[in-house]
Coordinates of C-alpha atoms in Angstrom, one line a residue:
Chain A
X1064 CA 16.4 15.0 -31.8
X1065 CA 19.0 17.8 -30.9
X1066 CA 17.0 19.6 -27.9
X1067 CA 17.2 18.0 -24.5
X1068 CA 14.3 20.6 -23.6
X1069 CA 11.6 22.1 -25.7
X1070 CA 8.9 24.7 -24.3
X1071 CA 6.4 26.1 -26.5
X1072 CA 3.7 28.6 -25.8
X1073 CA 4.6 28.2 -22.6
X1074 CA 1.9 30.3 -20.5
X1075 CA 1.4 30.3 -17.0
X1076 CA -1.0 31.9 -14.2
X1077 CA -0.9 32.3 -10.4
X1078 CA -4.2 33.2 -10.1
X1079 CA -4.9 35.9 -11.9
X1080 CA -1.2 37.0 -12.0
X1081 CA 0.6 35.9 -15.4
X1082 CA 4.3 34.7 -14.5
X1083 CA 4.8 34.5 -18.7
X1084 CA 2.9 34.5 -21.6
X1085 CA 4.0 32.4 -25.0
X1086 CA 7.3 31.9 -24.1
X1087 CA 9.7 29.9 -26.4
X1088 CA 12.8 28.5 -25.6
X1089 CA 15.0 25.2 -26.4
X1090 CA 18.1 24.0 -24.9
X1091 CA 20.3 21.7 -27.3
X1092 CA 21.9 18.8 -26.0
X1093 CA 25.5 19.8 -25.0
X1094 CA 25.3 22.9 -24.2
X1095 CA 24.9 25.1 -20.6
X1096 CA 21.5 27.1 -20.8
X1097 CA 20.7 29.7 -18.0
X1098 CA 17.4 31.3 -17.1
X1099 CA 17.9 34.3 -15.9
X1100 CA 16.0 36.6 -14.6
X1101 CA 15.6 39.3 -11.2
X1102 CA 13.6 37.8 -8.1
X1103 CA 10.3 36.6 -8.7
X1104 CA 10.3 36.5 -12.6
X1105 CA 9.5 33.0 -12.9
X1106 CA 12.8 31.2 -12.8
X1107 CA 11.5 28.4 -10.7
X1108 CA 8.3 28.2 -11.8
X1109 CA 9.9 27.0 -15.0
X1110 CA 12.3 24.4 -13.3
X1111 CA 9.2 23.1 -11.7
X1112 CA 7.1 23.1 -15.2
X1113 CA 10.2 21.6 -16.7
X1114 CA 10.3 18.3 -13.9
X1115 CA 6.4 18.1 -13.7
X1116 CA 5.9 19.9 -10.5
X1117 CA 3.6 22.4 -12.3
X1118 CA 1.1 21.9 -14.8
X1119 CA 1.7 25.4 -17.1
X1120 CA -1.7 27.0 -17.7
X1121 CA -1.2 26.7 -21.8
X1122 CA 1.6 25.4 -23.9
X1123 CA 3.9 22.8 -23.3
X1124 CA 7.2 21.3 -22.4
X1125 CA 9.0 18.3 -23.6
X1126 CA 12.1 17.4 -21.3
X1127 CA 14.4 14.6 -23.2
X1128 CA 11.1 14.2 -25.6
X1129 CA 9.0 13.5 -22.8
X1130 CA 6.1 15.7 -22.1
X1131 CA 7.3 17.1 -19.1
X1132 CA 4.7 16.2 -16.7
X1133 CA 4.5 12.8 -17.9
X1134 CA 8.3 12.4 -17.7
X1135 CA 8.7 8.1 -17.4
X1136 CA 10.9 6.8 -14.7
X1137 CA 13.3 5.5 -16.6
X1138 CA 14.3 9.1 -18.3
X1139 CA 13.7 10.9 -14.5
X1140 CA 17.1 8.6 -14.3
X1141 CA 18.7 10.7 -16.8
X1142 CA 17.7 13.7 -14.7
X1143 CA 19.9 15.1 -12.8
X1144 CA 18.0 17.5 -10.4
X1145 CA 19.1 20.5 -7.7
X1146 CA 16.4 22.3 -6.2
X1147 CA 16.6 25.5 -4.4
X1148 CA 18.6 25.6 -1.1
X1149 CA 20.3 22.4 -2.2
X1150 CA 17.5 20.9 -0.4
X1151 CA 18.6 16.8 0.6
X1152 CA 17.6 14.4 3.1
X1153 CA 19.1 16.2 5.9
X1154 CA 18.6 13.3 8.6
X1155 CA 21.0 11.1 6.8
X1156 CA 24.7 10.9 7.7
X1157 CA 27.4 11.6 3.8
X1158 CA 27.4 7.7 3.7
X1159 CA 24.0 7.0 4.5
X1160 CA 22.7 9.4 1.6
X1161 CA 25.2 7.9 -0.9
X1162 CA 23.9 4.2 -0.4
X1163 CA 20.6 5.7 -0.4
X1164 CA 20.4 6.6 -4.2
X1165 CA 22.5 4.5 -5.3
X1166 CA 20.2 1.9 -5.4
X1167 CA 18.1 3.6 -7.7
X1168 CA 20.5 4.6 -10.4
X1169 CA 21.4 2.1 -13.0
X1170 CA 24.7 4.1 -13.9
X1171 CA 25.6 5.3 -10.5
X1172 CA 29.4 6.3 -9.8
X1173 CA 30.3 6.7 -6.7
X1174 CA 33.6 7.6 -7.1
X1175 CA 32.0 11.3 -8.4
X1176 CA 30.2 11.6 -5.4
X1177 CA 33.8 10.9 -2.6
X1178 CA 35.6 12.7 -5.2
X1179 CA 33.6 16.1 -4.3
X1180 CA 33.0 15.2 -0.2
X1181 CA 35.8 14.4 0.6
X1182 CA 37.7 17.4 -0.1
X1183 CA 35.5 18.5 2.9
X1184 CA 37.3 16.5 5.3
X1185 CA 34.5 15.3 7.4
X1186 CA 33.8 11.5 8.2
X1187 CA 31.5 9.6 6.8
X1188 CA 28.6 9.6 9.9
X1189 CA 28.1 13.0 9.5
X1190 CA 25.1 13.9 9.8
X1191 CA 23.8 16.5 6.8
X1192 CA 21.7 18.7 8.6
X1193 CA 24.9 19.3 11.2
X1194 CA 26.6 21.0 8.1
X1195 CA 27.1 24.2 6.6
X1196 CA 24.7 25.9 3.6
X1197 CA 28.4 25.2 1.4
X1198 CA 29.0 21.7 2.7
X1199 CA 25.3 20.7 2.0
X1200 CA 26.0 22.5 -1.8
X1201 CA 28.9 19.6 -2.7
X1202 CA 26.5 16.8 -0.9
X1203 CA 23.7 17.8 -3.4
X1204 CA 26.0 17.8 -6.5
X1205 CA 28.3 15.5 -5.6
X1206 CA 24.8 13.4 -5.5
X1207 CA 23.7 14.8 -8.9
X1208 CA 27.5 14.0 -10.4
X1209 CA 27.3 10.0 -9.3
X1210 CA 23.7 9.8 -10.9
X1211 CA 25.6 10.1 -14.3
X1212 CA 22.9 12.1 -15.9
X1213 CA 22.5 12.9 -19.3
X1214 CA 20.7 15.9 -18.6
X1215 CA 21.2 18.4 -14.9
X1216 CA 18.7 21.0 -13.7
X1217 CA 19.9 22.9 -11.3
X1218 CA 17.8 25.6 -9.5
X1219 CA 20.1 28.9 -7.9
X1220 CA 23.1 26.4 -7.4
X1221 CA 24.2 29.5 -5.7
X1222 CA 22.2 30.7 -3.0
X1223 CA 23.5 30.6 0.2
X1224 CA 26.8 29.7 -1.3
X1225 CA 30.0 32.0 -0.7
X1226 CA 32.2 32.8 -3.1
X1227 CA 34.1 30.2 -2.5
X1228 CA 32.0 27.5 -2.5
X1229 CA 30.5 29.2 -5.6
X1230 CA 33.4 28.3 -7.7
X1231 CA 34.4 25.1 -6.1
X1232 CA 30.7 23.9 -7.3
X1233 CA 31.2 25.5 -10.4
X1234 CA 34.3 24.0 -11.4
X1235 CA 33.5 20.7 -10.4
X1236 CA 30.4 21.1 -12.5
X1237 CA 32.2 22.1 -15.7
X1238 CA 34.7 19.1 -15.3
X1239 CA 31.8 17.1 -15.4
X1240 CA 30.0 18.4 -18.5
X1241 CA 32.7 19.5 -20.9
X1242 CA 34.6 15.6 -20.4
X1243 CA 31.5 13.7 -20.7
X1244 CA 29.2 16.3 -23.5
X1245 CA 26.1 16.5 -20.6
X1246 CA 23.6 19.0 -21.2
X1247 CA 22.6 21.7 -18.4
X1248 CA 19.5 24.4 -17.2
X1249 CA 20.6 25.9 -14.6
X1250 CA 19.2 29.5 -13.0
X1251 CA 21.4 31.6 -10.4
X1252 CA 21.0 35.4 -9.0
X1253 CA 24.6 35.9 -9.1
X1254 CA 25.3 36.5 -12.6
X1255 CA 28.5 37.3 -12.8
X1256 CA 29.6 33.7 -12.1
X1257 CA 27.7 32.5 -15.1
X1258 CA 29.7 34.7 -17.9
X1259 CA 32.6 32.1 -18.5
X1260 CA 29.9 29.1 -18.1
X1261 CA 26.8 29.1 -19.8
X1262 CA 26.7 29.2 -23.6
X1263 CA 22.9 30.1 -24.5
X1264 CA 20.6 31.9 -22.3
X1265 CA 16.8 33.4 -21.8
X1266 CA 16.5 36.8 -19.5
X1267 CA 13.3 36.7 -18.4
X1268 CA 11.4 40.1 -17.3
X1269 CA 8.1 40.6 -16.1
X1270 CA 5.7 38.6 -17.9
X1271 CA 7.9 38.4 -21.2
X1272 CA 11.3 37.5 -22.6
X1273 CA 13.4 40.2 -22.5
X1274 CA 16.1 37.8 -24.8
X1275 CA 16.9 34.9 -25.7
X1276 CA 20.4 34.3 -27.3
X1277 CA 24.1 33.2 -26.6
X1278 CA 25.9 34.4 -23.8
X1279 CA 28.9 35.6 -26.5
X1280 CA 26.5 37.4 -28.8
X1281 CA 24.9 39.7 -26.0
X1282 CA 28.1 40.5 -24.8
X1283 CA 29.2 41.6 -28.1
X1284 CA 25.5 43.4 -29.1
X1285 CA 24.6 44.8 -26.1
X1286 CA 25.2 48.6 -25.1
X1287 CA 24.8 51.5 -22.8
X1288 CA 25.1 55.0 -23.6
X1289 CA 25.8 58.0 -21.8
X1290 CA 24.5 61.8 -22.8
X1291 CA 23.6 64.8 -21.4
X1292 CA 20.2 66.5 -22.0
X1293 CA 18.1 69.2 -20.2
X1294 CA 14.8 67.3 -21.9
X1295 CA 13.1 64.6 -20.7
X1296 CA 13.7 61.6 -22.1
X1297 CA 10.8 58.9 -21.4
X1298 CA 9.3 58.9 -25.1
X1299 CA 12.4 56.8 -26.0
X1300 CA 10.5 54.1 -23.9
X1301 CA 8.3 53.6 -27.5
X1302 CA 11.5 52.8 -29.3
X1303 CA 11.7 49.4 -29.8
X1304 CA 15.5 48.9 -30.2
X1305 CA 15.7 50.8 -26.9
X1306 CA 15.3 48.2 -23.9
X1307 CA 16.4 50.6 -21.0
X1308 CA 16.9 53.9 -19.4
X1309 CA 18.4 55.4 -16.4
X1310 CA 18.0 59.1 -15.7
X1311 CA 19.9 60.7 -13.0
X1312 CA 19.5 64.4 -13.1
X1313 CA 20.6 65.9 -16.7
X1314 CA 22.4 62.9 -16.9
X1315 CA 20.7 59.5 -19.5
X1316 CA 22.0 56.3 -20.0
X1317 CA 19.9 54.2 -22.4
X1318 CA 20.4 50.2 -22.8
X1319 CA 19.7 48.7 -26.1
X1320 CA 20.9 46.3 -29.6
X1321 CA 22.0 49.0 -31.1
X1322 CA 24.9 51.1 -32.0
X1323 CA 25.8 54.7 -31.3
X1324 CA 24.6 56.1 -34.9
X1325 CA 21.4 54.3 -34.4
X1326 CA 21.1 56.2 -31.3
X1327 CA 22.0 59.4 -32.6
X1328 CA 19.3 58.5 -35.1
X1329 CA 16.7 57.9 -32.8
X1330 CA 17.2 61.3 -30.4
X1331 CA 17.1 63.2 -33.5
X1332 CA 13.9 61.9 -34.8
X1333 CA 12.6 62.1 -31.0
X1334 CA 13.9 65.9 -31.5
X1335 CA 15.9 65.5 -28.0
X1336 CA 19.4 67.7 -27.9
X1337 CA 22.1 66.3 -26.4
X1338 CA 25.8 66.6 -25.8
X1339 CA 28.4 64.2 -26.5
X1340 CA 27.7 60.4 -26.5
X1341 CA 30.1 57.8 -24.6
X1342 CA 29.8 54.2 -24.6
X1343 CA 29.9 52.8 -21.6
X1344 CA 32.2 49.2 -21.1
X1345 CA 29.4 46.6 -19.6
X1346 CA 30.2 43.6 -17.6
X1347 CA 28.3 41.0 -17.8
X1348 CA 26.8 41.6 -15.0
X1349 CA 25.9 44.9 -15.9
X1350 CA 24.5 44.5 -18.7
X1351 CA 22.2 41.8 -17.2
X1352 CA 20.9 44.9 -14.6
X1353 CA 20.8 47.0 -18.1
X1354 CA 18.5 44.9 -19.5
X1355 CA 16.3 44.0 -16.8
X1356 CA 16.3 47.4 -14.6
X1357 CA 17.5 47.9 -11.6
X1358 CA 14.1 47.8 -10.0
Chain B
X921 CA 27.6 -14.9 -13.2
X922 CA 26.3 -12.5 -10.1
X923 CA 24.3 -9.6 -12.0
X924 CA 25.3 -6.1 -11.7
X925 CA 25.1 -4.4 -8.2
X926 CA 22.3 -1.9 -9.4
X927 CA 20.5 -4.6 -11.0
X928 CA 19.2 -6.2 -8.0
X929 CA 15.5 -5.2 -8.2
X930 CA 14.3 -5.0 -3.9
X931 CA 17.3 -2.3 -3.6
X932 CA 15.2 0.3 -3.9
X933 CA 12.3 -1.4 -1.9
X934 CA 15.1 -1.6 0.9
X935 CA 16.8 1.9 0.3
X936 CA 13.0 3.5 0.8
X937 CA 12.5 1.2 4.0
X938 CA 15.5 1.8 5.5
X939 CA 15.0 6.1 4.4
X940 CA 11.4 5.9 6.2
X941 CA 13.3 3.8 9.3
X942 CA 15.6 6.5 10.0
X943 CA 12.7 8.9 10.3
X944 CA 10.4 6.6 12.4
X945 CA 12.7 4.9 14.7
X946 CA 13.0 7.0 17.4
X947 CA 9.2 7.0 17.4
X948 CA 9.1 3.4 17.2
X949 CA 11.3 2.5 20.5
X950 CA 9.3 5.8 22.1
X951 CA 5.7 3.5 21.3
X952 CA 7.2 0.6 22.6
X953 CA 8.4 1.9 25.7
X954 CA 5.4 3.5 26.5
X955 CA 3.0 0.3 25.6
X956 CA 5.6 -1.5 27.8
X957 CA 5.3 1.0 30.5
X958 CA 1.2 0.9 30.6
X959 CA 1.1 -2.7 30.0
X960 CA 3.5 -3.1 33.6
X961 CA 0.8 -0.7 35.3
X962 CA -2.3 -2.8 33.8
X963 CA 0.0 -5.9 34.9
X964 CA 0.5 -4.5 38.6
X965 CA -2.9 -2.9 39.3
X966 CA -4.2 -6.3 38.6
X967 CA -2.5 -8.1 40.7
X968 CA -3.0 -5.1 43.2
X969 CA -7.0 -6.0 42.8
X970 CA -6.6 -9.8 43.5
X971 CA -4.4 -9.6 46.4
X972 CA -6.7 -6.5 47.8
X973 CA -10.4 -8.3 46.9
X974 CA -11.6 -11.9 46.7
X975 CA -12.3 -13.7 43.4
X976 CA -16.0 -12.6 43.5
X977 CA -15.6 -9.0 44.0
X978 CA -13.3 -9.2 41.4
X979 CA -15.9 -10.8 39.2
X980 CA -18.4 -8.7 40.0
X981 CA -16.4 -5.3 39.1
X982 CA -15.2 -6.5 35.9
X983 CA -17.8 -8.1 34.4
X984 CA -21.2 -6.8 36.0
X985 CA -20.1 -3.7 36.5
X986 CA -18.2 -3.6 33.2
X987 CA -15.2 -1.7 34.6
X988 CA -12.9 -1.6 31.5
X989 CA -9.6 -2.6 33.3
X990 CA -7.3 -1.8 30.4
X991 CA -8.9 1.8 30.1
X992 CA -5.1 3.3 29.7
X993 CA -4.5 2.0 26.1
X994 CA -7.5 3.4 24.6
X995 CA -5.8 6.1 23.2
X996 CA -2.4 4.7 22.4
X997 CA -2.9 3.4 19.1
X998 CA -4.1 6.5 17.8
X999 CA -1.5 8.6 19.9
X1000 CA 0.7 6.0 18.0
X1001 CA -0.6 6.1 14.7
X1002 CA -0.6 10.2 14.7
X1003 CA 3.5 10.3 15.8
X1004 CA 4.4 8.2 13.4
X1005 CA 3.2 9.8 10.7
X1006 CA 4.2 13.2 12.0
X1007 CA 7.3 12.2 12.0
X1008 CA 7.8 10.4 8.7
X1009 CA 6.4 13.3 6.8
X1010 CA 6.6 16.2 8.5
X1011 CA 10.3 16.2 7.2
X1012 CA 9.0 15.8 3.4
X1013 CA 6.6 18.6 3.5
X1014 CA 9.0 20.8 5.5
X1015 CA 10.7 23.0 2.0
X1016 CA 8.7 20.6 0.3
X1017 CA 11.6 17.6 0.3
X1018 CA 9.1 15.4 -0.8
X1019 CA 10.0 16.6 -4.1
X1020 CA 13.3 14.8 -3.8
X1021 CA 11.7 11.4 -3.6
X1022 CA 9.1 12.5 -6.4
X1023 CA 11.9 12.8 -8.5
X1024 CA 13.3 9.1 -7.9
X1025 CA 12.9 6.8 -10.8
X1026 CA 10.1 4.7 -9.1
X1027 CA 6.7 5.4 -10.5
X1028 CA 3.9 7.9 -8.5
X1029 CA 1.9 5.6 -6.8
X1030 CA 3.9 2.8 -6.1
X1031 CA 6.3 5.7 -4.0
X1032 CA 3.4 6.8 -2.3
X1033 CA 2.0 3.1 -1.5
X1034 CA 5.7 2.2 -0.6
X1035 CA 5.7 5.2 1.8
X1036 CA 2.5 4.6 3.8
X1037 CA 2.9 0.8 3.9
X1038 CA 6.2 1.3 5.9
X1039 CA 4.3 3.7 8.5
X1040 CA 0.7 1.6 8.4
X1041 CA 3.2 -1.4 9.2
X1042 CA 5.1 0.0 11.9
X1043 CA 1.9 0.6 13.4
X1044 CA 0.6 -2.6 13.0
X1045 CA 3.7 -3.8 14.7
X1046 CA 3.3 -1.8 17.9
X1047 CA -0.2 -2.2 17.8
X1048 CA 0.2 -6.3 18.0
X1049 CA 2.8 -5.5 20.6
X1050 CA 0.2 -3.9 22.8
X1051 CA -2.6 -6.8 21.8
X1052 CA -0.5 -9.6 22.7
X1053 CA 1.2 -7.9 25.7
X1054 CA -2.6 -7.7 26.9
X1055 CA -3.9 -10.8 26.2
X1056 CA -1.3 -12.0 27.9
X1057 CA -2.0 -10.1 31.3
X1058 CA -5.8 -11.2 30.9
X1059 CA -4.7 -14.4 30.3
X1060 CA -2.8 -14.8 33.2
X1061 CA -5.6 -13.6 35.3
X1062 CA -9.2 -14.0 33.6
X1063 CA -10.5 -17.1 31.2
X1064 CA -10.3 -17.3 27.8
X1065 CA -13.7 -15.6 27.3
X1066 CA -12.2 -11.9 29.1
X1067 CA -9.0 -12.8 26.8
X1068 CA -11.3 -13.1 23.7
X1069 CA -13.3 -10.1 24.9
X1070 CA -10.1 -7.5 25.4
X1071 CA -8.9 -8.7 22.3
X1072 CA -12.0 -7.6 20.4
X1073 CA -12.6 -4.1 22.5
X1074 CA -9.2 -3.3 22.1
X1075 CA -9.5 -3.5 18.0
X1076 CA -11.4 -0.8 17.4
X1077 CA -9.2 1.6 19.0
X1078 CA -6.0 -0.2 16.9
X1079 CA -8.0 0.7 13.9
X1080 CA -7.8 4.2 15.1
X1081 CA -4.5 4.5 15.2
X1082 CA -4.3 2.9 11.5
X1083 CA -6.9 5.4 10.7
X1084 CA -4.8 8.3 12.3
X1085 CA -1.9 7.9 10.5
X1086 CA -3.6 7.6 7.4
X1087 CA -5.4 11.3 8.2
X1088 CA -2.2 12.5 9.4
X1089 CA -0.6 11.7 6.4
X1090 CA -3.3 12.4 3.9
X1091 CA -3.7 16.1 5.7
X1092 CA 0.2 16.8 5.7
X1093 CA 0.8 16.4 2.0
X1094 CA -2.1 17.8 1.1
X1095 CA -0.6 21.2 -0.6
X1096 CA -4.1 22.9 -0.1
X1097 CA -4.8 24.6 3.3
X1098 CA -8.9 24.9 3.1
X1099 CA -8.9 21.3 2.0
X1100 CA -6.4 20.4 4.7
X1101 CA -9.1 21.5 7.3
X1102 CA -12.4 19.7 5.6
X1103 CA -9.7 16.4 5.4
X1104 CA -8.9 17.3 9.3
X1105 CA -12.6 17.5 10.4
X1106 CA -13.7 14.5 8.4
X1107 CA -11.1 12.4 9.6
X1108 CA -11.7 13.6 13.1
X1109 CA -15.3 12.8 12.4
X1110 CA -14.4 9.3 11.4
X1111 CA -11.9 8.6 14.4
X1112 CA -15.0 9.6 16.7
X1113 CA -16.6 6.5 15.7
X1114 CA -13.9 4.3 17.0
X1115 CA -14.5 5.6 20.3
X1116 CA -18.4 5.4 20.8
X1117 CA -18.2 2.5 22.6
X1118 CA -16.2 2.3 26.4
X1119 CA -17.5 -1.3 27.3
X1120 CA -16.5 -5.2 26.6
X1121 CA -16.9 -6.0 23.0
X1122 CA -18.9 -3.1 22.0
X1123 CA -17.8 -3.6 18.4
X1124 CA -18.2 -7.2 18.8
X1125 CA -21.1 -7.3 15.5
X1126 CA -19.6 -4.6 13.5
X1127 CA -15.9 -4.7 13.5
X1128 CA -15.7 -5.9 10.5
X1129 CA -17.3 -2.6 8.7
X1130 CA -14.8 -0.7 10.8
X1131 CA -11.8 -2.7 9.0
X1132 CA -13.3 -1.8 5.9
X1133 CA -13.8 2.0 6.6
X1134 CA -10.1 1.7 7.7
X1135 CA -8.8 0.4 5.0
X1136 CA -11.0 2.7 2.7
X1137 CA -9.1 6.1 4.4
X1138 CA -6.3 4.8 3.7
X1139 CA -6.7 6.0 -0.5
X1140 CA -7.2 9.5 -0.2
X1141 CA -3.5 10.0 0.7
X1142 CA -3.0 8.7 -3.2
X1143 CA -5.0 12.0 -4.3
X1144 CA -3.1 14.0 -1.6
X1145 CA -0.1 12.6 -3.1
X1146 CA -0.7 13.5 -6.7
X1147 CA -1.4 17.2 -6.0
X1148 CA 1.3 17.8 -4.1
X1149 CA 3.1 16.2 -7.3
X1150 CA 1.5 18.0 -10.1
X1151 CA 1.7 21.5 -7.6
X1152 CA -2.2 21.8 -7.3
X1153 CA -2.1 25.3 -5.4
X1154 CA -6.1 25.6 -5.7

């Protein structure tokens, strides 16, 4: 089997409030997968479908071929798991924690886990809950890194994390995975960190998949134009190839697969005048907003 | 050949214990203190009354007139029972860190049962702390029928503070408010029962159905336990 995770149909319901509806997605082993997504679009709710802390209304998820609320013990070993806020037992001093799961981890290393806190300089009866939101972010990995797993979820590694610490945990992370082939889900809010680190992604809008490809091939097929027109411009919402548009004034910018002729293409048959098109560069983080709106 | 460092199967027994020690001790000494320090006062005021009254008035005040001399403690147990499991998982349910030990390679139930055996025992401990600390007082001042007599008045209300733990706990990870409040009252209704009685050896006949409806509220934390697992939000 190639996929570390497999969810299909994946459907689920607060209440009467859909989060998603059929979604699809795989994550092959080796490779860095993102969810991304703007506040509230369901990020975690998958993480906690994915590690059996939800039951999804419909469909279903298989984590390292396990259905993913029936995950065994033995493969939750080969999980490595962050959750939001880099929650840990905050009661326990840097040492205590370390001896703490280590004695559930068949292929623990604690060399990983020193490696990481020591570089913060702080003895080892420190108490976690007397630290910092970044100092608590390399306890929390550095925990994940010593369970050796063969597979890391890691839930907005980055909130609360300066820029700094951001990259520190980043780079520590990506030592780990490209030396020993590990495979990673991992959501975050701050998407420019994620250009030069995850291969394949899902974007996740409300209540559907707004894509679902590699990072490389979005930035290379994604656009935004800029034109001028005194006519409004809101029946280009039909178009499917079309996925956004900003109006400010006279002045459109429309997001979308597609290239300029195609656009010129689509105004015309939409019967909308216009001056001259310009492309407009994208980061990646741009293009993310350009995709999901700005709202 | 010694095996493997990780191989040692109670290492995860021990790391839990020693996880659900760090949370409880403080707790622990607190109980102990305070059993010691109404223990001295039972200790004093009896030898207050014997040195103040002759052997028959003593008699007659503690057995005809039934005056409960060890009144204090009726409460401790449970006061004990409730702390204690406050304190081992209000931490867990606080950003829901429970999660964390969810996700240890240890099965469902066997975590849960783990969990609540370390707290029910820590109970148990103070509570026999506070039984033999008063048997010994009576003993030193009463025959071996008053020692008999605390012993089995004093049960009930140890069994309460079993029982409150087992509500505390069973009503803290439950991830459901509404049912949070029906588990609250009908604990509360059951704990009421414990406390009927304020006399010698009121329980004396049926102490042994109280044992069993202790033990018998200890299970619904399992249920408790398995929704806040699966994320049961209704």
């Amino acid at each position: 089997m190639t996929n570390a995770i497999e969810c299909l149909n994946l459907t689920h319901c607060y209440g009467s409030k859909i989060v998603y509806e059929n979604l699809n997605f795989h994550v092959e082993r080796g490779k860095i997968f993102g969810i991304l997504g703007k506040n509230g679009m369901g990020k975690t709710t998958a993480i906690n479908i994915l590690m059996g802390f939800l039951r999804p209304t419909a469909g279903r998820c298989l984590v390292l071929g396990e259905e993913s609320h029936r995950i065994r013990p033995e493969t939750r070993a080969r999980i490595g798991l962050l959750h939001e806020g880099h929650i840990q037992y905050d009661f326990m001093t840097i040492t205590q924690i370390e001896r703490f799961y280590a004695a559930f981890y068949p292929r623990w290393k604690r060399q990983y886990y020193y490696h990481l806190v020591d570089k913060l300089g702080l003895s080892g009866d420190h108490k976690i809950a007397h630290m910092s939101c970044g100092q608590r972010s390399q306890i929390a990995l550095g925990l994940i890194l010593a369970q050796d797993p063969d597979l890391m979820i890691l839930d907005d590694y980055s909130m609360g994390l300066d820029a700094g610490y951001r990259h520190l945990f980043l780079d520590f992370l990506l030592d780990f995975v490209r030396t020993d082939q590990k495979t990673v889900l991992m959501t975050s809010h701050i998407i420019q960190d994620l250009e030069n680190v995850i291969d394949d992604a899902i974007i996740l809008g409300y209540q559907k998949l707004l894509a679902q490809l590699p990072v490389s091939t979005f930035r290379q097929t994604f656009h935004a134009y800029r034109f001028d027109t005194p006519q409004p411009v809101e029946v280009l919402r039909r178009e499917s190839l079309i996925r956004n548009i900003e109006t400010l004034k006279q002045h459109v910018t429309v997001f979308g697969f597609f290239g300029v002729n195609e656009l010129e293409a689509l105004l015309d048959k939409n019967g909308i005048t216009h001056g001259q098109i310009t492309e407009i560069p994208l980061s990646f983080e741009e293009a993310f907003i350009g995709i999901t709106g700005k709202y | 050949m010694a095996l493997p460092e990780n191989t040692e199967p109670l290492r995860p027994l021990r790391a839990l214990i020693f996880k659900e020690w760090l949370k409880i001790r403080w707790v622990l000494w607190g109980a102990l203190l305070i059993s010691l320090g109404v223990l001295t006062l039972i200790a004093l005021e009896q030898r207050q009354l014997f040195r103040n009254n002759k052997p028959f008035d003593v008699w007659f005040m503690v057995i005809f007139r039934r005056r409960l001399f060890y009144a204090e403690l009726r409460f401790i147990p449970l006061a004990i029972g409730v702390i204690s499991g406050l304190a081992q998982f209000v931490p867990e349910i606080i950003k829901k860190r429970l999660r964390l030990a969810f996700h240890l390679p240890v099965s469902e139930t066997g975590l849960i049962l783990t969990m609540q055996l370390i707290g029910l025992t820590a109970s148990l401990l103070t509570s026999l702390g506070l039984l033999a600390g008063l048997a010994l007082i009576t003993h030193w001042y009463y025959p071996a029928e008053i020692v008999f007599s605390a012993v089995i008045t004093l049960l009930p209300w140890l069994l309460a503070g079993w029982m409150g733990y087992s509500a505390t706990v069973t009503v803290l990870i439950e991830p459901v408010w509404f049912r949070r409040i029906v588990l609250l009252a009908i604990y509360f209704g059951l704990i009421r029962f414990f406390f009927a009685g304020f006399s010698y050896g009121d329980y004396s006949l049926s102490w042994g159905w109280y044992v069993l409806l202790t033990l018998a509220t200890t299970m619904p934390v399992f249920l408790s336990g398995h929704r806040f697992r699966r994320g049961f939000h209704t």
